[in-house]
Amino acid sequence: MPKKRLFIGTLTFVSGLEAVREVIDSLGITGKWVERENIHFTYRFLGDVDEEKIPSIASMLKGKLRGVRAPLVEYKGLGVFPSLRSPRVLWVGMNSEALYEVKRKVDMALLPFGFPLEERFTPHLTLLRIKKLRHQTKFKNYLFKMREHLFERKLEAKVCLIESKLTPQGPIYSVLEEILLD
């Protein structure tokens, strides 16, 4: 049975990211930047899904998201996962109560397909997978300075079922289904 590696999310872009990259590069931090066209946030990672289930999942998502309002998202602050002591991922934070309602509907749509409800949801935009950190103190100071920085506030009206093909050069994303919120 052929499978596709899937996630449900929104491809987006936020102004001001070029300036972040310039500062990070000037600090001698190296790693793999997420390509502009691949910047997204994830409602739910599904992993490998049987191809024959994809139309049913798309249909269920459309049904559960009908009439749901598009969340107004505030892209604010920079942070790292898993910790400041050992940063591996640089991200932009997201604030939006309405985002959690969309997430709840996505989870409800997936229940019939054997995906349990997720307890944790930390919406963010991954910018960089950090490989080497030279100036830890300067990096921490920059993160501290940027923790309340407002990048952009905008409506995110699309929820997409996205295929992720992994390649040595990085992932290639293909939108299989796009659902527009109200």
Coordinates of N, CA and C in Angstrom, one line a residue:
M1 N 0.8 -1.2 0.0 CA 0.0 0.0 0.0 C 0.9 1.3 0.0
P2 N 0.8 2.1 -1.1 CA 1.7 3.3 -1.1 C 1.2 4.3 0.0
K3 N 2.2 5.0 0.5 CA 2.0 5.9 1.6 C 2.6 7.3 1.2
K4 N 2.0 8.3 1.8 CA 2.6 9.7 1.7 C 2.8 10.2 3.1
R5 N 3.9 11.0 3.2 CA 4.2 11.6 4.5 C 3.5 13.0 4.5
L6 N 2.6 13.1 5.5 CA 1.7 14.3 5.5 C 1.7 15.1 6.8
F7 N 1.3 16.4 6.6 CA 1.0 17.2 7.8 C -0.1 18.2 7.4
I8 N -0.7 18.7 8.4 CA -1.8 19.7 8.2 C -1.2 21.0 8.7
G9 N -1.2 22.0 7.9 CA -0.6 23.3 8.3 C -0.9 24.4 7.4
T10 N -0.2 25.5 7.5 CA -0.4 26.7 6.7 C 1.0 27.2 6.3
L11 N 1.2 27.3 5.0 CA 2.4 27.9 4.4 C 2.2 29.4 4.5
T12 N 3.2 30.1 5.0 CA 3.0 31.6 5.2 C 4.3 32.3 5.1
F13 N 4.3 33.6 5.2 CA 5.6 34.3 5.3 C 5.3 35.5 6.2
V14 N 6.3 35.9 6.9 CA 6.2 37.0 7.8 C 7.3 38.0 7.5
S15 N 6.9 39.3 7.5 CA 7.9 40.4 7.2 C 9.0 40.5 8.3
G16 N 10.2 40.8 8.0 CA 11.2 41.1 9.0 C 12.1 39.9 9.2
L17 N 11.9 38.8 8.5 CA 12.7 37.6 8.7 C 14.1 37.7 8.1
E18 N 14.2 38.5 7.0 CA 15.5 38.8 6.4 C 16.5 39.4 7.4
A19 N 16.0 40.4 8.2 CA 16.8 41.1 9.1 C 17.3 40.1 10.2
V20 N 16.4 39.2 10.6 CA 16.8 38.2 11.6 C 17.9 37.3 11.1
R21 N 17.8 36.9 9.8 CA 18.8 36.1 9.2 C 20.2 36.8 9.2
E22 N 20.1 38.1 8.8 CA 21.4 38.9 8.8 C 22.1 38.9 10.1
V23 N 21.3 39.1 11.2 CA 21.9 39.2 12.5 C 22.5 37.8 12.9
I24 N 21.7 36.7 12.7 CA 22.1 35.4 13.1 C 23.4 35.0 12.3
D25 N 23.4 35.3 11.0 CA 24.6 35.0 10.2 C 25.8 35.8 10.7
S26 N 25.6 37.1 11.1 CA 26.7 37.9 11.6 C 27.2 37.4 13.0
L27 N 26.4 36.6 13.7 CA 26.9 36.0 15.0 C 27.6 34.7 14.7
G28 N 27.8 34.3 13.5 CA 28.5 33.1 13.2 C 27.8 31.8 13.5
I29 N 26.4 31.9 13.6 CA 25.6 30.7 13.8 C 25.4 30.1 12.5
T30 N 25.6 28.8 12.5 CA 25.4 28.0 11.2 C 24.4 27.0 11.4
G31 N 23.8 26.6 10.3 CA 22.7 25.6 10.3 C 22.0 25.6 9.0
K32 N 20.8 25.0 9.0 CA 20.0 24.9 7.8 C 18.8 25.8 7.9
W33 N 18.7 26.9 7.1 CA 17.6 27.8 7.1 C 16.4 27.2 6.4
V34 N 15.2 27.4 6.8 CA 14.0 27.0 6.1 C 13.9 27.9 4.9
E35 N 13.7 27.3 3.7 CA 13.5 28.1 2.5 C 12.3 28.9 2.6
R36 N 12.3 30.1 2.1 CA 11.2 31.0 2.2 C 9.8 30.4 1.8
E37 N 9.8 29.6 0.7 CA 8.6 28.9 0.3 C 8.1 27.8 1.2
N38 N 9.0 27.4 2.1 CA 8.7 26.3 3.0 C 8.3 26.7 4.4
I39 N 8.3 28.0 4.7 CA 8.0 28.5 6.0 C 6.5 28.3 6.3
H40 N 6.3 27.6 7.4 CA 4.9 27.2 7.7 C 4.7 27.0 9.2
F41 N 3.5 26.9 9.6 CA 3.2 26.4 11.0 C 2.4 25.1 10.8
T42 N 2.5 24.2 11.8 CA 1.9 22.9 11.7 C 0.7 22.8 12.7
Y43 N -0.4 22.4 12.2 CA -1.5 22.1 13.2 C -1.3 20.6 13.6
R44 N -0.9 19.8 12.7 CA -0.8 18.3 13.1 C 0.1 17.6 12.1
F45 N 1.1 16.9 12.6 CA 1.9 16.1 11.8 C 1.3 14.7 11.7
L46 N 1.1 14.1 10.5 CA 0.4 12.8 10.4 C 1.4 11.7 10.2
G47 N 2.5 12.0 9.6 CA 3.5 10.9 9.2 C 3.0 10.2 8.0
D48 N 3.4 8.9 7.8 CA 3.1 8.2 6.6 C 1.6 7.7 6.7
V49 N 0.9 8.1 5.7 CA -0.6 7.8 5.6 C -0.8 7.0 4.3
D50 N -1.6 6.0 4.3 CA -2.0 5.3 3.1 C -2.7 6.2 2.2
E51 N -2.2 6.2 0.9 CA -2.8 7.1 -0.1 C -4.3 7.0 -0.3
E52 N -4.8 5.8 -0.1 CA -6.3 5.7 -0.3 C -7.1 6.4 0.8
K53 N -6.5 6.7 1.9 CA -7.2 7.5 3.0 C -7.2 9.0 2.8
I54 N -6.3 9.5 1.9 CA -6.2 10.9 1.8 C -7.4 11.6 1.4
P55 N -8.2 11.2 0.4 CA -9.4 11.9 0.0 C -10.4 11.9 1.2
S56 N -10.5 10.9 2.0 CA -11.4 10.9 3.1 C -11.0 11.8 4.2
I57 N -9.7 11.9 4.5 CA -9.1 12.8 5.4 C -9.4 14.3 5.0
A58 N -9.2 14.5 3.7 CA -9.4 15.9 3.2 C -10.9 16.3 3.3
S59 N -11.8 15.3 3.0 CA -13.2 15.6 3.1 C -13.6 15.8 4.5
M60 N -13.1 15.1 5.5 CA -13.5 15.2 6.9 C -12.9 16.6 7.4
L61 N -11.7 17.0 6.9 CA -11.2 18.3 7.3 C -12.1 19.4 6.8
K62 N -12.5 19.3 5.6 CA -13.4 20.4 5.0 C -14.7 20.5 5.8
G63 N -15.2 19.3 6.1 CA -16.5 19.3 6.9 C -16.3 20.0 8.3
K64 N -15.3 19.6 9.0 CA -15.1 20.1 10.4 C -14.7 21.6 10.4
L65 N -14.0 22.0 9.3 CA -13.6 23.4 9.3 C -14.6 24.4 8.6
R66 N -15.7 23.8 8.2 CA -16.7 24.7 7.5 C -17.3 25.7 8.6
G67 N -17.3 27.0 8.2 CA -17.8 28.0 9.1 C -16.8 28.5 10.2
V68 N -15.6 27.9 10.2 CA -14.6 28.3 11.2 C -14.0 29.6 10.8
R69 N -13.9 30.6 11.7 CA -13.3 31.9 11.3 C -11.7 31.7 11.2
A70 N -11.2 32.5 10.3 CA -9.7 32.5 10.1 C -9.1 33.2 11.3
P71 N -8.1 32.6 11.9 CA -7.5 33.2 13.1 C -6.6 34.4 12.7
L72 N -6.7 35.4 13.6 CA -5.8 36.6 13.5 C -4.6 36.2 14.3
V73 N -3.5 36.1 13.6 CA -2.2 35.6 14.3 C -1.3 36.8 14.4
E74 N -0.7 36.8 15.7 CA 0.3 37.8 16.0 C 1.7 37.0 16.0
Y75 N 2.5 37.4 15.0 CA 3.9 36.7 15.0 C 4.8 37.6 15.8
K76 N 5.2 37.0 17.0 CA 5.9 37.8 18.0 C 7.0 37.1 18.7
G77 N 8.1 37.7 18.7 CA 9.2 37.1 19.5 C 10.0 36.0 18.8
L78 N 11.2 35.8 19.2 CA 12.1 34.7 18.8 C 12.4 33.8 20.0
G79 N 12.5 32.5 19.7 CA 12.8 31.6 20.7 C 13.6 30.4 20.2
V80 N 13.9 29.5 21.0 CA 14.6 28.3 20.6 C 14.0 27.0 21.3
F81 N 14.2 25.9 20.6 CA 13.9 24.6 21.1 C 15.2 23.8 21.2
P82 N 15.5 22.9 22.1 CA 14.7 22.6 23.3 C 15.0 23.6 24.4
S83 N 16.2 24.2 24.5 CA 16.5 25.2 25.6 C 17.5 26.2 25.1
L84 N 17.7 27.2 25.9 CA 18.7 28.2 25.6 C 20.1 27.6 25.8
R85 N 20.2 26.6 26.7 CA 21.5 26.0 26.9 C 22.0 25.2 25.7
S86 N 21.0 24.6 25.1 CA 21.3 23.7 23.9 C 20.3 23.9 22.8
P87 N 20.4 25.1 22.2 CA 19.5 25.5 21.1 C 19.7 24.7 19.8
R88 N 18.6 24.1 19.3 CA 18.7 23.3 18.1 C 17.8 23.9 17.0
V89 N 16.7 24.6 17.4 CA 15.8 25.2 16.4 C 15.5 26.7 16.9
L90 N 15.6 27.6 15.9 CA 15.2 29.0 16.1 C 13.9 29.2 15.5
W91 N 13.0 29.8 16.3 CA 11.6 30.0 15.8 C 11.0 31.3 16.1
V92 N 10.0 31.7 15.4 CA 9.2 32.9 15.6 C 7.9 32.4 16.4
G93 N 7.6 33.1 17.5 CA 6.4 32.8 18.2 C 5.1 33.2 17.6
M94 N 4.0 32.6 18.0 CA 2.7 33.0 17.4 C 1.7 33.1 18.6
N95 N 0.9 34.2 18.6 CA -0.1 34.4 19.6 C -1.5 34.5 18.8
S96 N -2.4 33.6 19.3 CA -3.8 33.7 18.7 C -4.7 32.7 19.4
E97 N -5.7 33.2 20.1 CA -6.6 32.3 20.7 C -7.4 31.5 19.7
A98 N -7.7 32.1 18.5 CA -8.5 31.5 17.5 C -7.8 30.3 16.8
L99 N -6.4 30.3 16.9 CA -5.6 29.2 16.3 C -5.9 27.9 17.0
Y100 N -6.2 28.0 18.3 CA -6.5 26.8 19.1 C -7.8 26.2 18.7
E101 N -8.8 27.0 18.3 CA -10.1 26.5 17.8 C -9.9 25.7 16.5
V102 N -9.1 26.3 15.6 CA -8.8 25.6 14.4 C -8.1 24.2 14.7
K103 N -7.1 24.3 15.6 CA -6.4 23.1 16.0 C -7.4 22.0 16.5
R104 N -8.3 22.4 17.3 CA -9.3 21.5 17.9 C -10.1 20.9 16.8
K105 N -10.6 21.7 15.9 CA -11.4 21.1 14.7 C -10.6 20.1 13.9
V106 N -9.3 20.5 13.7 CA -8.4 19.6 12.9 C -8.3 18.2 13.6
D107 N -8.1 18.3 15.0 CA -7.9 17.1 15.7 C -9.2 16.3 15.7
M108 N -10.4 16.9 15.8 CA -11.7 16.2 15.7 C -11.8 15.5 14.4
A109 N -11.4 16.2 13.3 CA -11.5 15.6 11.9 C -10.7 14.3 11.8
L110 N -9.6 14.3 12.6 CA -8.6 13.1 12.5 C -9.0 11.9 13.4
L111 N -9.8 12.2 14.4 CA -10.1 11.1 15.3 C -10.6 9.8 14.6
P112 N -11.6 9.9 13.6 CA -12.0 8.7 13.0 C -11.0 7.9 12.2
F113 N -9.8 8.5 12.0 CA -8.7 7.9 11.2 C -7.7 7.3 12.2
G114 N -8.0 7.3 13.5 CA -7.1 6.7 14.5 C -6.0 7.6 15.0
F115 N -6.1 8.9 14.7 CA -5.2 9.9 15.3 C -5.7 10.4 16.6
P116 N -5.1 10.1 17.7 CA -5.6 10.6 19.0 C -5.5 12.1 19.2
L117 N -6.2 12.7 20.1 CA -6.1 14.1 20.4 C -4.7 14.4 20.9
E118 N -4.2 15.5 20.5 CA -2.8 15.9 20.9 C -3.0 16.8 22.1
E119 N -2.2 16.6 23.1 CA -2.2 17.4 24.3 C -1.4 18.7 24.1
R120 N -0.3 18.6 23.5 CA 0.6 19.8 23.4 C 0.4 20.4 22.0
F121 N 0.4 21.7 22.0 CA 0.3 22.4 20.7 C 1.1 23.7 21.0
T122 N 2.2 23.9 20.3 CA 3.0 25.1 20.5 C 3.2 25.7 19.1
P123 N 2.3 26.6 18.7 CA 2.4 27.1 17.3 C 3.6 28.0 17.2
H124 N 4.4 27.8 16.1 CA 5.6 28.5 15.8 C 6.0 28.4 14.4
L125 N 6.8 29.3 13.9 CA 7.4 29.1 12.6 C 8.9 28.8 12.8
T126 N 9.3 27.6 12.3 CA 10.7 27.3 12.4 C 11.5 28.0 11.3
L127 N 12.6 28.7 11.7 CA 13.4 29.5 10.8 C 14.7 28.8 10.5
L128 N 15.3 28.1 11.5 CA 16.7 27.6 11.4 C 16.9 26.4 12.2
R129 N 17.5 25.4 11.7 CA 17.9 24.2 12.5 C 19.4 24.5 12.7
I130 N 19.7 24.8 14.0 CA 21.1 25.2 14.4 C 22.0 24.0 14.4
K131 N 23.2 24.2 13.8 CA 24.2 23.2 13.8 C 25.4 23.6 14.7
K132 N 25.7 24.9 14.6 CA 26.9 25.4 15.3 C 26.6 26.8 15.8
L133 N 26.9 27.0 17.1 CA 26.7 28.2 17.8 C 28.0 28.8 18.3
R134 N 28.4 29.9 17.8 CA 29.7 30.4 18.2 C 29.6 31.4 19.4
H135 N 28.8 32.4 19.3 CA 28.7 33.5 20.3 C 27.5 33.3 21.1
Q136 N 27.5 32.4 22.0 CA 26.3 32.0 22.8 C 25.7 33.2 23.6
T137 N 26.6 34.0 24.2 CA 26.1 35.2 25.0 C 25.5 36.2 24.1
K138 N 26.1 36.5 22.9 CA 25.5 37.5 22.0 C 24.2 37.0 21.5
F139 N 24.1 35.7 21.2 CA 22.9 35.1 20.7 C 21.8 35.2 21.7
K140 N 22.1 34.9 23.0 CA 21.1 35.0 24.1 C 20.6 36.4 24.2
N141 N 21.6 37.4 24.1 CA 21.2 38.8 24.2 C 20.3 39.2 23.1
Y142 N 20.5 38.7 21.9 CA 19.7 39.0 20.7 C 18.3 38.4 20.9
L143 N 18.2 37.2 21.4 CA 16.9 36.6 21.7 C 16.2 37.4 22.7
F144 N 16.8 37.8 23.7 CA 16.2 38.6 24.8 C 15.6 39.9 24.3
K145 N 16.5 40.5 23.4 CA 16.0 41.8 22.8 C 14.8 41.6 21.9
M146 N 14.7 40.4 21.3 CA 13.7 40.2 20.3 C 12.4 39.5 20.9
R147 N 12.4 39.2 22.2 CA 11.4 38.3 22.7 C 10.0 39.0 22.6
E148 N 9.9 40.3 22.6 CA 8.6 41.0 22.4 C 8.4 41.6 21.1
H149 N 9.4 41.4 20.2 CA 9.3 42.0 18.9 C 8.1 41.5 18.1
L150 N 7.3 42.5 17.6 CA 6.1 42.1 16.8 C 6.6 42.1 15.3
F151 N 6.6 41.0 14.7 CA 6.9 40.9 13.3 C 5.7 41.3 12.4
E152 N 4.6 40.7 12.7 CA 3.4 41.0 11.8 C 2.2 40.4 12.5
R153 N 1.0 41.0 12.1 CA -0.3 40.6 12.6 C -1.1 40.4 11.3
K154 N -1.6 39.1 11.1 CA -2.4 38.9 9.9 C -3.3 37.7 10.1
L155 N -4.3 37.7 9.2 CA -5.3 36.6 9.2 C -4.6 35.4 8.4
E156 N -4.8 34.2 9.0 CA -4.3 33.0 8.3 C -5.5 32.2 7.9
A157 N -6.0 32.4 6.7 CA -7.2 31.8 6.3 C -7.2 30.4 5.6
K158 N -5.9 29.9 5.4 CA -5.8 28.6 4.7 C -5.3 27.5 5.7
V159 N -6.0 26.4 5.6 CA -5.5 25.2 6.3 C -5.2 24.2 5.1
C160 N -4.0 23.6 5.1 CA -3.7 22.8 4.0 C -3.3 21.4 4.5
L161 N -3.6 20.4 3.6 CA -3.1 19.0 3.8 C -1.9 19.0 2.9
I162 N -0.7 18.8 3.5 CA 0.5 19.0 2.7 C 1.3 17.7 2.8
E163 N 1.8 17.3 1.6 CA 2.8 16.2 1.5 C 4.2 16.7 1.6
S164 N 5.0 16.0 2.4 CA 6.4 16.4 2.6 C 7.3 15.2 2.1
K165 N 8.0 15.5 1.0 CA 8.9 14.6 0.5 C 10.3 15.0 0.9
L166 N 11.0 14.1 1.7 CA 12.3 14.4 2.2 C 13.3 14.1 1.1
T167 N 14.2 15.1 0.9 CA 15.3 14.9 0.0 C 16.6 15.4 0.7
P168 N 17.8 15.0 0.2 CA 19.0 15.4 0.8 C 19.2 16.9 0.9
Q169 N 18.5 17.6 -0.1 CA 18.6 19.1 -0.1 C 17.6 19.7 0.9
G170 N 16.7 19.0 1.4 CA 15.6 19.5 2.3 C 14.3 19.0 1.8
P171 N 13.2 19.3 2.6 CA 11.9 18.8 2.2 C 11.3 19.5 1.0
I172 N 10.5 18.8 0.2 CA 9.7 19.4 -0.8 C 8.2 19.3 -0.4
Y173 N 7.5 20.4 -0.3 CA 6.1 20.4 0.1 C 5.2 20.5 -1.1
S174 N 4.1 19.7 -1.1 CA 3.1 19.8 -2.1 C 1.8 19.9 -1.4
V175 N 1.0 20.9 -1.7 CA -0.3 21.1 -1.1 C -1.3 20.1 -1.9
L176 N -1.8 19.2 -1.1 CA -2.8 18.2 -1.7 C -4.2 18.8 -1.6
E177 N -4.5 19.5 -0.6 CA -5.8 20.1 -0.4 C -5.7 21.4 0.4
E178 N -6.4 22.4 -0.1 CA -6.4 23.7 0.6 C -7.8 24.1 1.0
I179 N -8.0 24.4 2.3 CA -9.3 24.7 2.8 C -9.3 26.2 3.3
L180 N -10.2 27.0 2.7 CA -10.3 28.4 3.1 C -11.2 28.5 4.3
L181 N -10.8 29.2 5.3 CA -11.6 29.5 6.5 C -12.4 30.8 6.2
D182 N -13.4 31.0 7.0 CA -14.3 32.2 6.8 C -13.6 33.4 7.3

